[in-house]
Structure formats: C-alpha cells, structure tokens
C-alpha cells in the first residue's frame, strides 16, 4: 500500500518533521512492505521554516534576535531562489513567553529577521504567522525595521481571517490564549486601537478591518501596513511541498496534530489533507495527541477515522512524557488495522 504521512506539528512536543518520522517508524514496524511518502506540513506557525527546508532545500541562516520579552533567542530563516522564508513564532512565539506578560511581549525579533533577509539581498520575504505570544499589532517589528517600506516584497502566510480590533479581533480572541485576563484584554484592545491610527498613517489607508489583520497578535496588521499581501499558509505549504502530487499517488492519507478539535475543522492543515484526499476517493486518517471531534463532524471534512495518542497509552501525561515513542506506538497500531484495507 502507498501511504502518505502528512502531519502538522504536535503542539510544543514534536515538529511536523519529527511527527512524520515517528509515524513512519511505527508504520514500518507493522507494515514493512508499505511504501511511505513523508510530507510534513505547516500552516505558517511553528515548524514553517523546517517544513519548507525539508521540501525545498535551500540555505538556512541562523542569527540571534530579540525575543518577545527582550531576551536573546536564536532563530533561523530559509533562503531559496531569492526568497527568504521567516517563521514569526521563532522570534515571538508563545513557547518563548509561556503565557507570561502578554502586555509586554512584542515582535521586535520578527523585524530583525526581516532586516537580515533584506540585508542578504532577497527580493521577497514570506512570513509565516501563527503561534505568537505577542499582541502588539506588529509595533515591535516596525520599530526594528524602520517606518519606511522595507524594500522587500512581503507575503504574510496565514489562515487566520480575524480583523485587528473588536470582539473578533486579536486581543479578544487570542489574548486569553496568551495569558491575558479580561482587564489585560481591555488594555491591549485600547493600545491597539491607538496603534491602528498610526498604521493607517503609515499605510495611507486603514488596515484594521482587513481579513488577517488580527493574525499573530496583530502582526498581520503591521505587515499589511507595510504593503504585504496575504496568502493562505496552508495553501502555500500545500503547493511548495507537492502535497497534491503526493495525494494523487497514495492509497491512504494519514495526517495529524497535537489536538484534533473544533478548530481543526475550520480550514487547518488536517482538513486541507482530508479534503484533498476525499476529492481523490482516498481514505484519510488523523493521528493526534487528543481527539475531541465526533465521527459525524470529522466525516463532513473527509476524515475516515481519528485516533488519539492519549487514549492509546492511557493518559495525556504518558503521551507527553514520550511524545515520539507514543506516537510511534499509535502509528504501529493503526497500520496493523489499515494496511490490509482493500485498495481503491
């Protein structure tokens, strides 16, 4: 059987590449004759640069930038054919703040990464948005770059469509996920309302209500003010990794992520893989740390079945103690059930 393994990252435990490798090792234990094709994926959040480096090759550049709370952090960007790929989470990610000081965390390090891309002579910078710990509307990034247009074609890769402000904006929707209590959310909203006026002056237009302005704590708005175009992160990775060609050639698709929940059903990578598989009449399975989606809901997006690592090993704690080993064990179990499935 030809099996496609195309997971996203598993929260803060496994990168997409590590997850794909663990799945492959488990699958081979149960079904050594199957042909496996690994396509680790990212929607622009954590693992974006790693996934694209695996797919495209290119040269990785490592540098020390300012982290979201002012501490130095090491980040990488990928150079490939005149384009620099930047992962904003490496410079302002939630994993760097631990949900602490949501009102202080900023995006200065993202601006420093873009300055490095510019200094290297790239003509385009693609910025993956997602997994941020900041809610500064891109103020730190713009301070690091300078308020003039950066001299690069900017592409913001994200599947978040939220505006900058209001009940569906960055502070109200994503602030609590970053540790902001109701009072902090109100202060962040007020701060970004004032900042939206400055962005309008910079851009020569109001960007606050544009789709994607609220992505990555409003970093989307800052990039839009600098002239960035917005593209689907999942769609971009799908194209650059050759996911559609891989789906054309497989008999079973297996994807995964840390938590397969209601958010997964709203255009995340799992649904991109599942819908692509369904278009081709290929069954799609989900292997996740935890599963909280019912069979009817998952069936509606093209998922045949979903399996939880936590359930397989007995607890969330056991899954977190050995994320690669437990995912490997689940993949072996699932392969034992599905490798003999009649082929289409």
PDB file of N, CA, C and O in Angstrom, residues 2 8 13 19 32 47 58 68 84 89 99 146 162 164 170 211 306 312 327 338:
ATOM      1  N   UNK A   2       0.453   2.258  -0.763  1.00  0.00           N
ATOM      2  CA  UNK A   2       1.164   3.531  -0.803  1.00  0.00           C
ATOM      3  C   UNK A   2       0.498   4.474   0.199  1.00  0.00           C
ATOM      4  O   UNK A   2      -0.678   4.831   0.041  1.00  0.00           O
ATOM      5  N   UNK A   8       0.913  17.911  10.713  1.00  0.00           N
ATOM      6  CA  UNK A   8       1.332  19.214  11.211  1.00  0.00           C
ATOM      7  C   UNK A   8       2.179  18.950  12.457  1.00  0.00           C
ATOM      8  O   UNK A   8       2.379  17.800  12.862  1.00  0.00           O
ATOM      9  N   UNK A  13       5.489  19.707  21.425  1.00  0.00           N
ATOM     10  CA  UNK A  13       6.179  18.449  21.705  1.00  0.00           C
ATOM     11  C   UNK A  13       6.959  17.894  20.527  1.00  0.00           C
ATOM     12  O   UNK A  13       8.075  17.402  20.695  1.00  0.00           O
ATOM     13  N   UNK A  19       7.198  14.407  13.876  1.00  0.00           N
ATOM     14  CA  UNK A  19       5.963  13.631  13.913  1.00  0.00           C
ATOM     15  C   UNK A  19       5.882  12.679  12.726  1.00  0.00           C
ATOM     16  O   UNK A  19       5.501  11.504  12.881  1.00  0.00           O
ATOM     17  N   UNK A  32       5.938  -3.431   6.980  1.00  0.00           N
ATOM     18  CA  UNK A  32       7.219  -3.079   6.345  1.00  0.00           C
ATOM     19  C   UNK A  32       7.178  -3.033   4.822  1.00  0.00           C
ATOM     20  O   UNK A  32       8.052  -2.419   4.205  1.00  0.00           O
ATOM     21  N   UNK A  47       7.306  25.484  13.002  1.00  0.00           N
ATOM     22  CA  UNK A  47       7.746  24.461  12.061  1.00  0.00           C
ATOM     23  C   UNK A  47       7.731  24.894  10.610  1.00  0.00           C
ATOM     24  O   UNK A  47       8.154  24.138   9.724  1.00  0.00           O
ATOM     25  N   UNK A  58      17.559  24.593  -0.032  1.00  0.00           N
ATOM     26  CA  UNK A  58      17.925  25.978   0.239  1.00  0.00           C
ATOM     27  C   UNK A  58      18.909  26.081   1.386  1.00  0.00           C
ATOM     28  O   UNK A  58      19.383  25.077   1.932  1.00  0.00           O
ATOM     29  N   UNK A  68      10.449  37.809  22.556  1.00  0.00           N
ATOM     30  CA  UNK A  68       9.247  38.590  22.852  1.00  0.00           C
ATOM     31  C   UNK A  68       9.296  39.332  24.179  1.00  0.00           C
ATOM     32  O   UNK A  68       8.608  40.347  24.345  1.00  0.00           O
ATOM     33  N   UNK A  84      13.279  34.836   1.064  1.00  0.00           N
ATOM     34  CA  UNK A  84      13.590  34.493   2.442  1.00  0.00           C
ATOM     35  C   UNK A  84      12.314  34.092   3.166  1.00  0.00           C
ATOM     36  O   UNK A  84      11.334  34.840   3.166  1.00  0.00           O
ATOM     37  N   UNK A  89       7.002  32.749  14.754  1.00  0.00           N
ATOM     38  CA  UNK A  89       6.973  32.098  16.064  1.00  0.00           C
ATOM     39  C   UNK A  89       8.369  31.891  16.641  1.00  0.00           C
ATOM     40  O   UNK A  89       8.541  31.806  17.861  1.00  0.00           O
ATOM     41  N   UNK A  99       3.032  32.069  28.163  1.00  0.00           N
ATOM     42  CA  UNK A  99       1.812  32.720  28.613  1.00  0.00           C
ATOM     43  C   UNK A  99       2.046  33.788  29.670  1.00  0.00           C
ATOM     44  O   UNK A  99       1.119  34.219  30.347  1.00  0.00           O
ATOM     45  N   UNK A 146      12.173  50.070  10.872  1.00  0.00           N
ATOM     46  CA  UNK A 146      12.034  51.451  10.439  1.00  0.00           C
ATOM     47  C   UNK A 146      10.684  51.619   9.759  1.00  0.00           C
ATOM     48  O   UNK A 146      10.115  50.665   9.208  1.00  0.00           O
ATOM     49  N   UNK A 162      -9.225  36.934  11.068  1.00  0.00           N
ATOM     50  CA  UNK A 162      -9.737  37.899  12.040  1.00  0.00           C
ATOM     51  C   UNK A 162      -9.246  39.310  11.764  1.00  0.00           C
ATOM     52  O   UNK A 162      -8.096  39.500  11.352  1.00  0.00           O
ATOM     53  N   UNK A 164      -8.208  43.271  13.149  1.00  0.00           N
ATOM     54  CA  UNK A 164      -7.324  43.673  14.233  1.00  0.00           C
ATOM     55  C   UNK A 164      -8.089  43.914  15.528  1.00  0.00           C
ATOM     56  O   UNK A 164      -7.633  43.516  16.610  1.00  0.00           O
ATOM     57  N   UNK A 170      -7.729  40.574  17.522  1.00  0.00           N
ATOM     58  CA  UNK A 170      -6.568  39.896  18.093  1.00  0.00           C
ATOM     59  C   UNK A 170      -6.608  39.825  19.618  1.00  0.00           C
ATOM     60  O   UNK A 170      -6.323  38.782  20.209  1.00  0.00           O
ATOM     61  N   UNK A 211      -9.183  41.351   6.410  1.00  0.00           N
ATOM     62  CA  UNK A 211      -9.025  39.963   6.846  1.00  0.00           C
ATOM     63  C   UNK A 211      -7.554  39.641   7.080  1.00  0.00           C
ATOM     64  O   UNK A 211      -6.689  39.986   6.266  1.00  0.00           O
ATOM     65  N   UNK A 306     -10.262   8.864  13.396  1.00  0.00           N
ATOM     66  CA  UNK A 306      -9.241   9.603  14.149  1.00  0.00           C
ATOM     67  C   UNK A 306      -8.852   8.797  15.375  1.00  0.00           C
ATOM     68  O   UNK A 306      -9.697   8.167  16.023  1.00  0.00           O
ATOM     69  N   UNK A 312      -4.685   5.877  23.484  1.00  0.00           N
ATOM     70  CA  UNK A 312      -3.946   4.643  23.192  1.00  0.00           C
ATOM     71  C   UNK A 312      -3.024   4.257  24.340  1.00  0.00           C
ATOM     72  O   UNK A 312      -2.896   3.071  24.675  1.00  0.00           O
ATOM     73  N   UNK A 327       3.579   8.261  19.865  1.00  0.00           N
ATOM     74  CA  UNK A 327       3.028   8.431  18.515  1.00  0.00           C
ATOM     75  C   UNK A 327       3.479   7.271  17.631  1.00  0.00           C
ATOM     76  O   UNK A 327       2.704   6.759  16.812  1.00  0.00           O
ATOM     77  N   UNK A 338      -5.073  -0.879   9.204  1.00  0.00           N
ATOM     78  CA  UNK A 338      -5.381  -0.300   7.899  1.00  0.00           C
ATOM     79  C   UNK A 338      -4.515  -0.792   6.750  1.00  0.00           C
ATOM     80  O   UNK A 338      -4.919  -0.648   5.585  1.00  0.00           O
TER      81      UNK A 338
END
